[in-house]
One Martini backbone bead per residue (centre of mass of N, CA, C, O) as a GRO file, in nm:
protein
  242
    1UNK     BB    1   2.495  -5.752   0.734
    2UNK     BB    2   2.817  -5.685   0.804
    3UNK     BB    3   3.081  -5.585   0.625
    4UNK     BB    4   3.399  -5.655   0.608
    5UNK     BB    5   3.694  -5.467   0.688
    6UNK     BB    6   3.993  -5.346   0.637
    7UNK     BB    7   4.221  -5.213   0.872
    8UNK     BB    8   4.420  -5.078   0.656
    9UNK     BB    9   4.216  -4.981   0.380
   10UNK     BB   10   3.883  -5.056   0.388
   11UNK     BB   11   3.840  -5.298   0.228
   12UNK     BB   12   3.651  -5.540   0.130
   13UNK     BB   13   3.604  -5.859   0.304
   14UNK     BB   14   3.586  -6.237   0.237
   15UNK     BB   15   3.853  -6.346   0.340
   16UNK     BB   16   4.167  -6.393   0.479
   17UNK     BB   17   4.243  -6.173   0.262
   18UNK     BB   18   4.319  -5.885   0.120
   19UNK     BB   19   4.282  -5.795  -0.221
   20UNK     BB   20   4.436  -5.508  -0.202
   21UNK     BB   21   4.691  -5.545   0.038
   22UNK     BB   22   4.717  -5.851   0.199
   23UNK     BB   23   4.594  -5.847   0.463
   24UNK     BB   24   4.474  -5.981   0.725
   25UNK     BB   25   4.137  -6.010   0.842
   26UNK     BB   26   4.209  -6.097   1.167
   27UNK     BB   27   4.301  -5.837   1.282
   28UNK     BB   28   4.399  -5.757   1.608
   29UNK     BB   29   4.469  -5.702   1.907
   30UNK     BB   30   4.753  -5.668   2.083
   31UNK     BB   31   4.908  -5.928   2.258
   32UNK     BB   32   5.115  -6.131   2.421
   33UNK     BB   33   5.028  -6.383   2.265
   34UNK     BB   34   5.024  -6.270   1.971
   35UNK     BB   35   5.313  -6.163   1.964
   36UNK     BB   36   5.453  -6.440   2.005
   37UNK     BB   37   5.301  -6.624   1.798
   38UNK     BB   38   5.277  -6.436   1.533
   39UNK     BB   39   5.520  -6.224   1.519
   40UNK     BB   40   5.760  -6.406   1.609
   41UNK     BB   41   5.720  -6.713   1.545
   42UNK     BB   42   5.582  -6.679   1.268
   43UNK     BB   43   5.811  -6.528   1.118
   44UNK     BB   44   6.038  -6.731   1.167
   45UNK     BB   45   5.899  -6.982   1.047
   46UNK     BB   46   5.841  -6.870   0.764
   47UNK     BB   47   6.133  -6.812   0.681
   48UNK     BB   48   6.272  -7.086   0.755
   49UNK     BB   49   6.093  -7.274   0.590
   50UNK     BB   50   6.160  -7.152   0.311
   51UNK     BB   51   6.466  -7.180   0.324
   52UNK     BB   52   6.485  -7.496   0.371
   53UNK     BB   53   6.308  -7.576   0.132
   54UNK     BB   54   6.490  -7.455  -0.085
   55UNK     BB   55   6.744  -7.617  -0.022
   56UNK     BB   56   6.619  -7.893  -0.078
   57UNK     BB   57   6.550  -7.834  -0.380
   58UNK     BB   58   6.832  -7.761  -0.478
   59UNK     BB   59   6.960  -8.048  -0.414
   60UNK     BB   60   6.718  -8.255  -0.532
   61UNK     BB   61   6.547  -8.033  -0.749
   62UNK     BB   62   6.658  -7.787  -0.935
   63UNK     BB   63   6.512  -7.796  -1.207
   64UNK     BB   64   6.220  -7.804  -1.106
   65UNK     BB   65   6.234  -7.551  -0.938
   66UNK     BB   66   6.300  -7.356  -1.172
   67UNK     BB   67   6.047  -7.420  -1.347
   68UNK     BB   68   5.842  -7.346  -1.132
   69UNK     BB   69   5.933  -7.054  -1.091
   70UNK     BB   70   5.891  -6.968  -1.389
   71UNK     BB   71   5.574  -7.060  -1.390
   72UNK     BB   72   5.486  -6.918  -1.076
   73UNK     BB   73   5.603  -7.094  -0.824
   74UNK     BB   74   5.708  -6.877  -0.553
   75UNK     BB   75   5.604  -6.879  -0.249
   76UNK     BB   76   5.770  -7.138  -0.155
   77UNK     BB   77   6.022  -6.961  -0.209
   78UNK     BB   78   6.308  -6.824  -0.178
   79UNK     BB   79   6.493  -6.577  -0.262
   80UNK     BB   80   6.750  -6.632  -0.477
   81UNK     BB   81   6.939  -6.378  -0.428
   82UNK     BB   82   6.937  -6.396  -0.123
   83UNK     BB   83   7.048  -6.681  -0.106
   84UNK     BB   84   7.319  -6.623  -0.240
   85UNK     BB   85   7.421  -6.416  -0.029
   86UNK     BB   86   7.406  -6.602   0.219
   87UNK     BB   87   7.589  -6.831   0.111
   88UNK     BB   88   7.832  -6.654   0.057
   89UNK     BB   89   7.875  -6.561   0.352
   90UNK     BB   90   7.918  -6.847   0.469
   91UNK     BB   91   8.165  -6.917   0.296
   92UNK     BB   92   8.352  -6.695   0.395
   93UNK     BB   93   8.346  -6.773   0.695
   94UNK     BB   94   8.443  -7.067   0.664
   95UNK     BB   95   8.715  -7.006   0.530
   96UNK     BB   96   8.834  -6.821   0.749
   97UNK     BB   97   8.809  -7.028   0.977
   98UNK     BB   98   8.994  -7.240   0.850
   99UNK     BB   99   9.252  -7.058   0.817
  100UNK     BB  100   9.274  -6.986   1.120
  101UNK     BB  101   9.304  -7.293   1.215
  102UNK     BB  102   9.489  -7.352   0.922
  103UNK     BB  103   9.757  -7.181   0.809
  104UNK     BB  104   9.928  -7.414   0.664
  105UNK     BB  105   9.733  -7.418   0.397
  106UNK     BB  106   9.892  -7.175   0.302
  107UNK     BB  107  10.060  -7.109   0.043
  108UNK     BB  108  10.330  -6.993  -0.088
  109UNK     BB  109  10.246  -6.692  -0.257
  110UNK     BB  110   9.902  -6.688  -0.213
  111UNK     BB  111   9.798  -6.427  -0.076
  112UNK     BB  112   9.719  -6.249  -0.319
  113UNK     BB  113   9.505  -6.439  -0.438
  114UNK     BB  114   9.323  -6.455  -0.189
  115UNK     BB  115   9.277  -6.151  -0.171
  116UNK     BB  116   9.147  -6.114  -0.444
  117UNK     BB  117   8.905  -6.318  -0.407
  118UNK     BB  118   8.793  -6.182  -0.149
  119UNK     BB  119   8.732  -5.903  -0.283
  120UNK     BB  120   8.595  -6.029  -0.584
  121UNK     BB  121   8.394  -6.274  -0.546
  122UNK     BB  122   8.114  -6.145  -0.592
  123UNK     BB  123   8.165  -6.053  -0.883
  124UNK     BB  124   8.234  -6.331  -0.995
  125UNK     BB  125   7.979  -6.476  -0.920
  126UNK     BB  126   7.776  -6.274  -1.077
  127UNK     BB  127   7.931  -6.316  -1.351
  128UNK     BB  128   7.835  -6.620  -1.395
  129UNK     BB  129   7.533  -6.599  -1.453
  130UNK     BB  130   7.531  -6.492  -1.754
  131UNK     BB  131   7.701  -6.725  -1.860
  132UNK     BB  132   7.514  -6.956  -1.792
  133UNK     BB  133   7.262  -6.838  -1.930
  134UNK     BB  134   7.366  -6.814  -2.221
  135UNK     BB  135   7.439  -7.110  -2.266
  136UNK     BB  136   7.154  -7.221  -2.212
  137UNK     BB  137   7.006  -7.056  -2.429
  138UNK     BB  138   7.166  -7.177  -2.672
  139UNK     BB  139   7.134  -7.504  -2.603
  140UNK     BB  140   6.799  -7.468  -2.504
  141UNK     BB  141   6.581  -7.368  -2.730
  142UNK     BB  142   6.333  -7.567  -2.718
  143UNK     BB  143   6.211  -7.446  -2.444
  144UNK     BB  144   6.161  -7.126  -2.465
  145UNK     BB  145   6.350  -6.954  -2.300
  146UNK     BB  146   6.458  -6.683  -2.176
  147UNK     BB  147   6.725  -6.521  -2.046
  148UNK     BB  148   6.598  -6.456  -1.768
  149UNK     BB  149   6.517  -6.756  -1.710
  150UNK     BB  150   6.816  -6.855  -1.717
  151UNK     BB  151   6.898  -6.699  -1.466
  152UNK     BB  152   6.744  -6.876  -1.271
  153UNK     BB  153   6.895  -7.135  -1.330
  154UNK     BB  154   7.176  -7.020  -1.257
  155UNK     BB  155   7.104  -6.955  -0.960
  156UNK     BB  156   7.050  -7.246  -0.876
  157UNK     BB  157   7.326  -7.358  -0.945
  158UNK     BB  158   7.490  -7.167  -0.754
  159UNK     BB  159   7.345  -7.248  -0.496
  160UNK     BB  160   7.436  -7.543  -0.502
  161UNK     BB  161   7.739  -7.491  -0.505
  162UNK     BB  162   7.747  -7.329  -0.236
  163UNK     BB  163   7.636  -7.555  -0.059
  164UNK     BB  164   7.863  -7.761  -0.120
  165UNK     BB  165   8.095  -7.576  -0.029
  166UNK     BB  166   8.001  -7.547   0.263
  167UNK     BB  167   8.010  -7.847   0.335
  168UNK     BB  168   8.311  -7.874   0.263
  169UNK     BB  169   8.415  -7.674   0.474
  170UNK     BB  170   8.315  -7.834   0.717
  171UNK     BB  171   8.480  -8.087   0.659
  172UNK     BB  172   8.757  -7.940   0.673
  173UNK     BB  173   8.733  -7.857   0.968
  174UNK     BB  174   8.707  -8.147   1.077
  175UNK     BB  175   8.992  -8.238   0.942
  176UNK     BB  176   9.181  -8.107   1.152
  177UNK     BB  177   9.116  -8.362   1.290
  178UNK     BB  178   9.331  -8.611   1.232
  179UNK     BB  179   9.163  -8.884   1.279
  180UNK     BB  180   8.953  -8.770   1.033
  181UNK     BB  181   9.109  -8.721   0.761
  182UNK     BB  182   9.048  -8.965   0.578
  183UNK     BB  183   8.740  -8.928   0.570
  184UNK     BB  184   8.732  -8.625   0.475
  185UNK     BB  185   8.882  -8.673   0.205
  186UNK     BB  186   8.663  -8.847   0.075
  187UNK     BB  187   8.430  -8.642   0.106
  188UNK     BB  188   8.566  -8.412  -0.048
  189UNK     BB  189   8.576  -8.558  -0.325
  190UNK     BB  190   8.269  -8.589  -0.346
  191UNK     BB  191   8.206  -8.284  -0.348
  192UNK     BB  192   8.369  -8.205  -0.596
  193UNK     BB  193   8.209  -8.383  -0.791
  194UNK     BB  194   7.932  -8.255  -0.731
  195UNK     BB  195   8.003  -7.969  -0.825
  196UNK     BB  196   8.077  -8.046  -1.122
  197UNK     BB  197   7.778  -8.197  -1.172
  198UNK     BB  198   7.545  -7.996  -1.105
  199UNK     BB  199   7.465  -7.873  -1.379
  200UNK     BB  200   7.386  -8.143  -1.509
  201UNK     BB  201   7.166  -8.217  -1.304
  202UNK     BB  202   6.986  -7.970  -1.355
  203UNK     BB  203   6.931  -8.008  -1.662
  204UNK     BB  204   6.818  -8.292  -1.640
  205UNK     BB  205   6.588  -8.219  -1.438
  206UNK     BB  206   6.452  -8.003  -1.638
  207UNK     BB  207   6.495  -8.158  -1.962
  208UNK     BB  208   6.434  -8.476  -1.993
  209UNK     BB  209   6.143  -8.446  -2.150
  210UNK     BB  210   6.280  -8.280  -2.418
  211UNK     BB  211   6.523  -8.490  -2.425
  212UNK     BB  212   6.740  -8.697  -2.501
  213UNK     BB  213   7.013  -8.843  -2.376
  214UNK     BB  214   7.208  -8.760  -2.605
  215UNK     BB  215   7.129  -8.464  -2.621
  216UNK     BB  216   7.202  -8.391  -2.331
  217UNK     BB  217   7.498  -8.478  -2.331
  218UNK     BB  218   7.590  -8.293  -2.561
  219UNK     BB  219   7.503  -8.017  -2.438
  220UNK     BB  220   7.658  -8.046  -2.170
  221UNK     BB  221   7.940  -8.073  -2.293
  222UNK     BB  222   7.939  -7.794  -2.425
  223UNK     BB  223   7.888  -7.634  -2.169
  224UNK     BB  224   8.158  -7.709  -2.031
  225UNK     BB  225   8.347  -7.605  -2.248
  226UNK     BB  226   8.252  -7.311  -2.235
  227UNK     BB  227   8.304  -7.265  -1.931
  228UNK     BB  228   8.606  -7.305  -1.926
  229UNK     BB  229   8.678  -7.081  -2.122
  230UNK     BB  230   8.520  -6.840  -1.985
  231UNK     BB  231   8.642  -6.852  -1.701
  232UNK     BB  232   8.936  -6.809  -1.780
  233UNK     BB  233   8.892  -6.540  -1.923
  234UNK     BB  234   8.757  -6.390  -1.687
  235UNK     BB  235   8.987  -6.416  -1.478
  236UNK     BB  236   9.217  -6.295  -1.643
  237UNK     BB  237   9.082  -6.022  -1.706
  238UNK     BB  238   9.014  -5.942  -1.413
  239UNK     BB  239   9.306  -5.960  -1.299
  240UNK     BB  240   9.430  -5.744  -1.491
  241UNK     BB  241   9.245  -5.504  -1.420
  242UNK     BB  242   9.278  -5.546  -1.078
   0.00000   0.00000   0.00000
């Protein structure tokens, strides 16, 4: 019996994938059918399925997703930092679209502030990750995660916040249609509350089996206090420098 070899690297193959280079073992000649089914539809479905699955986990179980990712279960999820960049880009587009449709919403004298945050928002966003991570590392020592692993948790928190901000931007765009304004105002307030509570939800979801309710509430309260102080200092310092 002839042993099958990988068509990419020539390494002996016994399963579905080559253990040396990772290529599928059933690679055959490209036909019109295989090109459409495997290369085009397959790649689109694979990327989109992971992307939307990751979004679902970020919104519904962010803490569990983060701990799973840290423990090594990563192939299920879209790359977190790529996800952050994509969500950031969508947020920028949605905000500009809203302001273009509704320029009256720009307060007098705030053009410079909007311009500043538009220019440096990516730096500010990624500057928040180490702040979130450091606070989590200090306050949740019992979990014994290192600082880099808390960066993963911080990235999941920011991904969730960006998702909720994007949904809120969409609601604001819908609210430009005046008959729906009262409804969208209520939904907008619900989204703002969700954004504020999302870090607490993530840490509760991640560490509820390791801390009592009172311990979690106390640590999360300190986390919010630190975040308020640090974000204000960060923004003031960054604004003065630039």
